[in-house]
């Protein structure tokens, strides 16, 4: 049970938010400048100022929809399948301290210790990945990611299917289940690691994030989960914004090498990719470097590259990174896409799922949902203003946590009383 | 309580708001964002008012039921006032954002007119208010139970759904009227909206005397609908054009 965590642990929440554009640029421009860079290189200032506004709202919605879908899947599962809310004393190896203690102080201490261990594991994994990326051990990362996604797509979904059948008391035979899981898993691996329709890739990424979030909700103890959520948003902030943060170093390394970073493990809303995005799989270059959990990122990068190939089969790829700009001139502004790391999906869903699991109050769940969406909106607004990679966790998780605790403790009794008397404010 | 009750009450309470969302808001990303931000503002106002109520209850004797009920009423009145304050705050925020968008956009004028924003903001407030009032009741209606076992009214679910619908629509109309009043610097409109909101809340105090609460609330809703229609530029001429199915340059919002 714990084995797969060695592989797929660590922070899946990568750099999270990048703004990329495929704005057409003169071919004379050296390739090191634009596409592969994380930042958007504007063509001219006017266009740049207007474009965030022109495309800001659309891209916010392009992220709202998958985040909402992921949260809906997690909340629906939590409310119906009781397996994910049962605590049977089993905990992850990364949170060894139990919360069945005698005093509140001890429980708090244990949860803080659990958080410290979990965050250290994540930091270590991230740094390990940065080191691997720096020394170009692409094959190792690639293998790690494939193994991880195998685990997610086959084992976790088999468990999930089993629990759903148990909940609804459906009789099922093993050959049918084997066929279902086999097809689901293989199509998922193909979509994520190789070629596939964009929407199917997006669907698989949402499914994987939801599965991962459910596992976290089940195996993280109560208080530890909340402290971990808080700590991980602080870590995200530090890792992305500090000059020596691992994620920032990753971004800068990728920029120096003119490679796109984190193509996998990142949900992308755009159909068409920037120049310099991952090459077709035959180059076997894992254009994704993920800081934390492996598979999704790698898969995403392959997926994204392939999505592009799928969209434009005649693209000429001169070198690994360059691309003829002429095709891009024909692209309209739809190619501008926003990307969000899968770790963000996972932690947003963990927050909303835990709000749904504890107490069963729908008002709290709804409040957390709205808070997270508004946080995401603000993050995207900041992205439009600053135009560089930003952490997507801090604002949303802060809002989510504030709204969870205040709605659960303050608003819930108020609204319950009002509903009991049928007063309408 | 059956699935029929659940679906019936769900559609009564949320049907119109949901259809309005699907037909007028879902297509435009900017409207969706303004809707969700409106919901957020309502939520924040509710949070602050429940904080005040919570402090008041904790500071007093929990056993004294009349006192608790009075505190609840006081908390609700404070919440109504705070909701209108936040509506005004949201208006100011939207005006600022709109000016920013207008200045930078290459089209002439802002991407969303104030009337559209008024409608969307009002609907955001309404949806969130309705959801918070009704969702827990709806989820309870799916489970086992007997309505009115201790002598309460049998019609709890349907009346809740009807009141929720009225509140949602009322918030939408108040949004339209409020923003229009602020635009035209008619500050008495704000006072009137606040008074009507308080009146609706006071009528709900009459529950479970539903004849005294639901009928007047719906009457007020119709009056507000008419006011909102005329305030957003509608006229009898437009209505006649509508009925005769002729195209017109009606400037009714949304």
PDB file of N, CA and C in Angstrom, chain A residues 194-233:
ATOM      1  N   UNK A 194       1.702   9.386 -25.073  1.00  0.00           N
ATOM      2  CA  UNK A 194       1.917   9.376 -26.511  1.00  0.00           C
ATOM      3  C   UNK A 194       0.912  10.327 -27.160  1.00  0.00           C
ATOM      4  N   UNK A 195       0.210   9.870 -28.137  1.00  0.00           N
ATOM      5  CA  UNK A 195      -0.721  10.769 -28.783  1.00  0.00           C
ATOM      6  C   UNK A 195      -2.135  10.531 -28.278  1.00  0.00           C
ATOM      7  N   UNK A 196      -2.899  11.572 -28.337  1.00  0.00           N
ATOM      8  CA  UNK A 196      -4.297  11.393 -27.997  1.00  0.00           C
ATOM      9  C   UNK A 196      -5.045  12.698 -28.179  1.00  0.00           C
ATOM     10  N   UNK A 197      -6.355  12.613 -28.277  1.00  0.00           N
ATOM     11  CA  UNK A 197      -7.139  13.838 -28.390  1.00  0.00           C
ATOM     12  C   UNK A 197      -6.972  14.657 -27.122  1.00  0.00           C
ATOM     13  N   UNK A 198      -6.960  15.952 -27.291  1.00  0.00           N
ATOM     14  CA  UNK A 198      -6.689  16.817 -26.146  1.00  0.00           C
ATOM     15  C   UNK A 198      -7.693  16.613 -25.036  1.00  0.00           C
ATOM     16  N   UNK A 199      -8.962  16.499 -25.406  1.00  0.00           N
ATOM     17  CA  UNK A 199      -9.973  16.405 -24.352  1.00  0.00           C
ATOM     18  C   UNK A 199      -9.853  15.098 -23.591  1.00  0.00           C
ATOM     19  N   UNK A 200      -9.445  14.044 -24.287  1.00  0.00           N
ATOM     20  CA  UNK A 200      -9.266  12.777 -23.575  1.00  0.00           C
ATOM     21  C   UNK A 200      -8.096  12.878 -22.607  1.00  0.00           C
ATOM     22  N   UNK A 201      -7.025  13.521 -23.041  1.00  0.00           N
ATOM     23  CA  UNK A 201      -5.893  13.734 -22.141  1.00  0.00           C
ATOM     24  C   UNK A 201      -6.325  14.522 -20.917  1.00  0.00           C
ATOM     25  N   UNK A 202      -7.087  15.582 -21.180  1.00  0.00           N
ATOM     26  CA  UNK A 202      -7.534  16.407 -20.065  1.00  0.00           C
ATOM     27  C   UNK A 202      -8.400  15.582 -19.123  1.00  0.00           C
ATOM     28  N   UNK A 203      -9.270  14.748 -19.716  1.00  0.00           N
ATOM     29  CA  UNK A 203     -10.137  13.927 -18.874  1.00  0.00           C
ATOM     30  C   UNK A 203      -9.317  12.971 -18.022  1.00  0.00           C
ATOM     31  N   UNK A 204      -8.306  12.357 -18.607  1.00  0.00           N
ATOM     32  CA  UNK A 204      -7.478  11.439 -17.839  1.00  0.00           C
ATOM     33  C   UNK A 204      -6.717  12.149 -16.741  1.00  0.00           C
ATOM     34  N   UNK A 205      -6.245  13.350 -17.038  1.00  0.00           N
ATOM     35  CA  UNK A 205      -5.529  14.084 -16.003  1.00  0.00           C
ATOM     36  C   UNK A 205      -6.451  14.434 -14.856  1.00  0.00           C
ATOM     37  N   UNK A 206      -7.678  14.833 -15.184  1.00  0.00           N
ATOM     38  CA  UNK A 206      -8.636  15.134 -14.124  1.00  0.00           C
ATOM     39  C   UNK A 206      -8.908  13.873 -13.317  1.00  0.00           C
ATOM     40  N   UNK A 207      -9.060  12.733 -14.015  1.00  0.00           N
ATOM     41  CA  UNK A 207      -9.333  11.475 -13.301  1.00  0.00           C
ATOM     42  C   UNK A 207      -8.189  11.117 -12.370  1.00  0.00           C
ATOM     43  N   UNK A 208      -6.976  11.267 -12.867  1.00  0.00           N
ATOM     44  CA  UNK A 208      -5.819  10.936 -12.030  1.00  0.00           C
ATOM     45  C   UNK A 208      -5.733  11.856 -10.824  1.00  0.00           C
ATOM     46  N   UNK A 209      -5.972  13.138 -11.042  1.00  0.00           N
ATOM     47  CA  UNK A 209      -5.921  14.075  -9.911  1.00  0.00           C
ATOM     48  C   UNK A 209      -6.982  13.725  -8.884  1.00  0.00           C
ATOM     49  N   UNK A 210      -8.173  13.370  -9.378  1.00  0.00           N
ATOM     50  CA  UNK A 210      -9.241  13.040  -8.435  1.00  0.00           C
ATOM     51  C   UNK A 210      -8.880  11.797  -7.627  1.00  0.00           C
ATOM     52  N   UNK A 211      -8.311  10.786  -8.308  1.00  0.00           N
ATOM     53  CA  UNK A 211      -7.934   9.563  -7.599  1.00  0.00           C
ATOM     54  C   UNK A 211      -6.888   9.847  -6.530  1.00  0.00           C
ATOM     55  N   UNK A 212      -5.914  10.664  -6.916  1.00  0.00           N
ATOM     56  CA  UNK A 212      -4.852  10.993  -5.965  1.00  0.00           C
ATOM     57  C   UNK A 212      -5.410  11.767  -4.778  1.00  0.00           C
ATOM     58  N   UNK A 213      -6.310  12.698  -5.065  1.00  0.00           N
ATOM     59  CA  UNK A 213      -6.903  13.489  -3.983  1.00  0.00           C
ATOM     60  C   UNK A 213      -7.688  12.580  -3.043  1.00  0.00           C
ATOM     61  N   UNK A 214      -8.408  11.605  -3.621  1.00  0.00           N
ATOM     62  CA  UNK A 214      -9.175  10.694  -2.768  1.00  0.00           C
ATOM     63  C   UNK A 214      -8.258   9.890  -1.859  1.00  0.00           C
ATOM     64  N   UNK A 215      -7.122   9.460  -2.414  1.00  0.00           N
ATOM     65  CA  UNK A 215      -6.184   8.711  -1.579  1.00  0.00           C
ATOM     66  C   UNK A 215      -5.664   9.575  -0.446  1.00  0.00           C
ATOM     67  N   UNK A 216      -5.357  10.831  -0.758  1.00  0.00           N
ATOM     68  CA  UNK A 216      -4.900  11.728   0.303  1.00  0.00           C
ATOM     69  C   UNK A 216      -5.982  11.911   1.354  1.00  0.00           C
ATOM     70  N   UNK A 217      -7.212  12.081   0.904  1.00  0.00           N
ATOM     71  CA  UNK A 217      -8.287  12.315   1.865  1.00  0.00           C
ATOM     72  C   UNK A 217      -8.437  11.106   2.769  1.00  0.00           C
ATOM     73  N   UNK A 218      -8.259   9.909   2.188  1.00  0.00           N
ATOM     74  CA  UNK A 218      -8.442   8.728   3.023  1.00  0.00           C
ATOM     75  C   UNK A 218      -7.310   8.540   4.016  1.00  0.00           C
ATOM     76  N   UNK A 219      -6.087   8.731   3.546  1.00  0.00           N
ATOM     77  CA  UNK A 219      -4.974   8.311   4.393  1.00  0.00           C
ATOM     78  C   UNK A 219      -4.330   9.401   5.209  1.00  0.00           C
ATOM     79  N   UNK A 220      -4.671  10.660   4.964  1.00  0.00           N
ATOM     80  CA  UNK A 220      -4.098  11.685   5.829  1.00  0.00           C
ATOM     81  C   UNK A 220      -4.993  11.853   7.042  1.00  0.00           C
ATOM     82  N   UNK A 221      -4.410  11.866   8.223  1.00  0.00           N
ATOM     83  CA  UNK A 221      -5.231  12.089   9.415  1.00  0.00           C
ATOM     84  C   UNK A 221      -5.805  13.499   9.410  1.00  0.00           C
ATOM     85  N   UNK A 222      -6.852  13.687  10.198  1.00  0.00           N
ATOM     86  CA  UNK A 222      -7.643  14.921  10.137  1.00  0.00           C
ATOM     87  C   UNK A 222      -6.829  16.194  10.232  1.00  0.00           C
ATOM     88  N   UNK A 223      -6.218  16.404  11.398  1.00  0.00           N
ATOM     89  CA  UNK A 223      -5.543  17.675  11.597  1.00  0.00           C
ATOM     90  C   UNK A 223      -4.315  17.796  10.723  1.00  0.00           C
ATOM     91  N   UNK A 224      -3.639  16.653  10.507  1.00  0.00           N
ATOM     92  CA  UNK A 224      -2.446  16.704   9.658  1.00  0.00           C
ATOM     93  C   UNK A 224      -2.797  17.207   8.272  1.00  0.00           C
ATOM     94  N   UNK A 225      -3.953  16.784   7.781  1.00  0.00           N
ATOM     95  CA  UNK A 225      -4.327  17.197   6.429  1.00  0.00           C
ATOM     96  C   UNK A 225      -4.423  18.701   6.337  1.00  0.00           C
ATOM     97  N   UNK A 226      -5.045  19.329   7.330  1.00  0.00           N
ATOM     98  CA  UNK A 226      -5.194  20.781   7.256  1.00  0.00           C
ATOM     99  C   UNK A 226      -3.853  21.483   7.388  1.00  0.00           C
ATOM    100  N   UNK A 227      -3.020  20.987   8.310  1.00  0.00           N
ATOM    101  CA  UNK A 227      -1.716  21.640   8.483  1.00  0.00           C
ATOM    102  C   UNK A 227      -0.863  21.439   7.226  1.00  0.00           C
ATOM    103  N   UNK A 228      -0.979  20.231   6.629  1.00  0.00           N
ATOM    104  CA  UNK A 228      -0.216  19.983   5.406  1.00  0.00           C
ATOM    105  C   UNK A 228      -0.670  20.921   4.291  1.00  0.00           C
ATOM    106  N   UNK A 229      -1.973  21.134   4.186  1.00  0.00           N
ATOM    107  CA  UNK A 229      -2.464  22.038   3.145  1.00  0.00           C
ATOM    108  C   UNK A 229      -1.882  23.428   3.327  1.00  0.00           C
ATOM    109  N   UNK A 230      -1.874  23.892   4.582  1.00  0.00           N
ATOM    110  CA  UNK A 230      -1.310  25.211   4.828  1.00  0.00           C
ATOM    111  C   UNK A 230       0.172  25.249   4.505  1.00  0.00           C
ATOM    112  N   UNK A 231       0.892  24.200   4.975  1.00  0.00           N
ATOM    113  CA  UNK A 231       2.335  24.200   4.788  1.00  0.00           C
ATOM    114  C   UNK A 231       2.707  24.099   3.313  1.00  0.00           C
ATOM    115  N   UNK A 232       1.912  23.334   2.569  1.00  0.00           N
ATOM    116  CA  UNK A 232       2.297  23.147   1.182  1.00  0.00           C
ATOM    117  C   UNK A 232       2.056  24.406   0.362  1.00  0.00           C
ATOM    118  N   UNK A 233       1.111  25.230   0.765  1.00  0.00           N
ATOM    119  CA  UNK A 233       0.959  26.461  -0.004  1.00  0.00           C
ATOM    120  C   UNK A 233       2.092  27.425   0.313  1.00  0.00           C
TER     121      UNK A 233
END
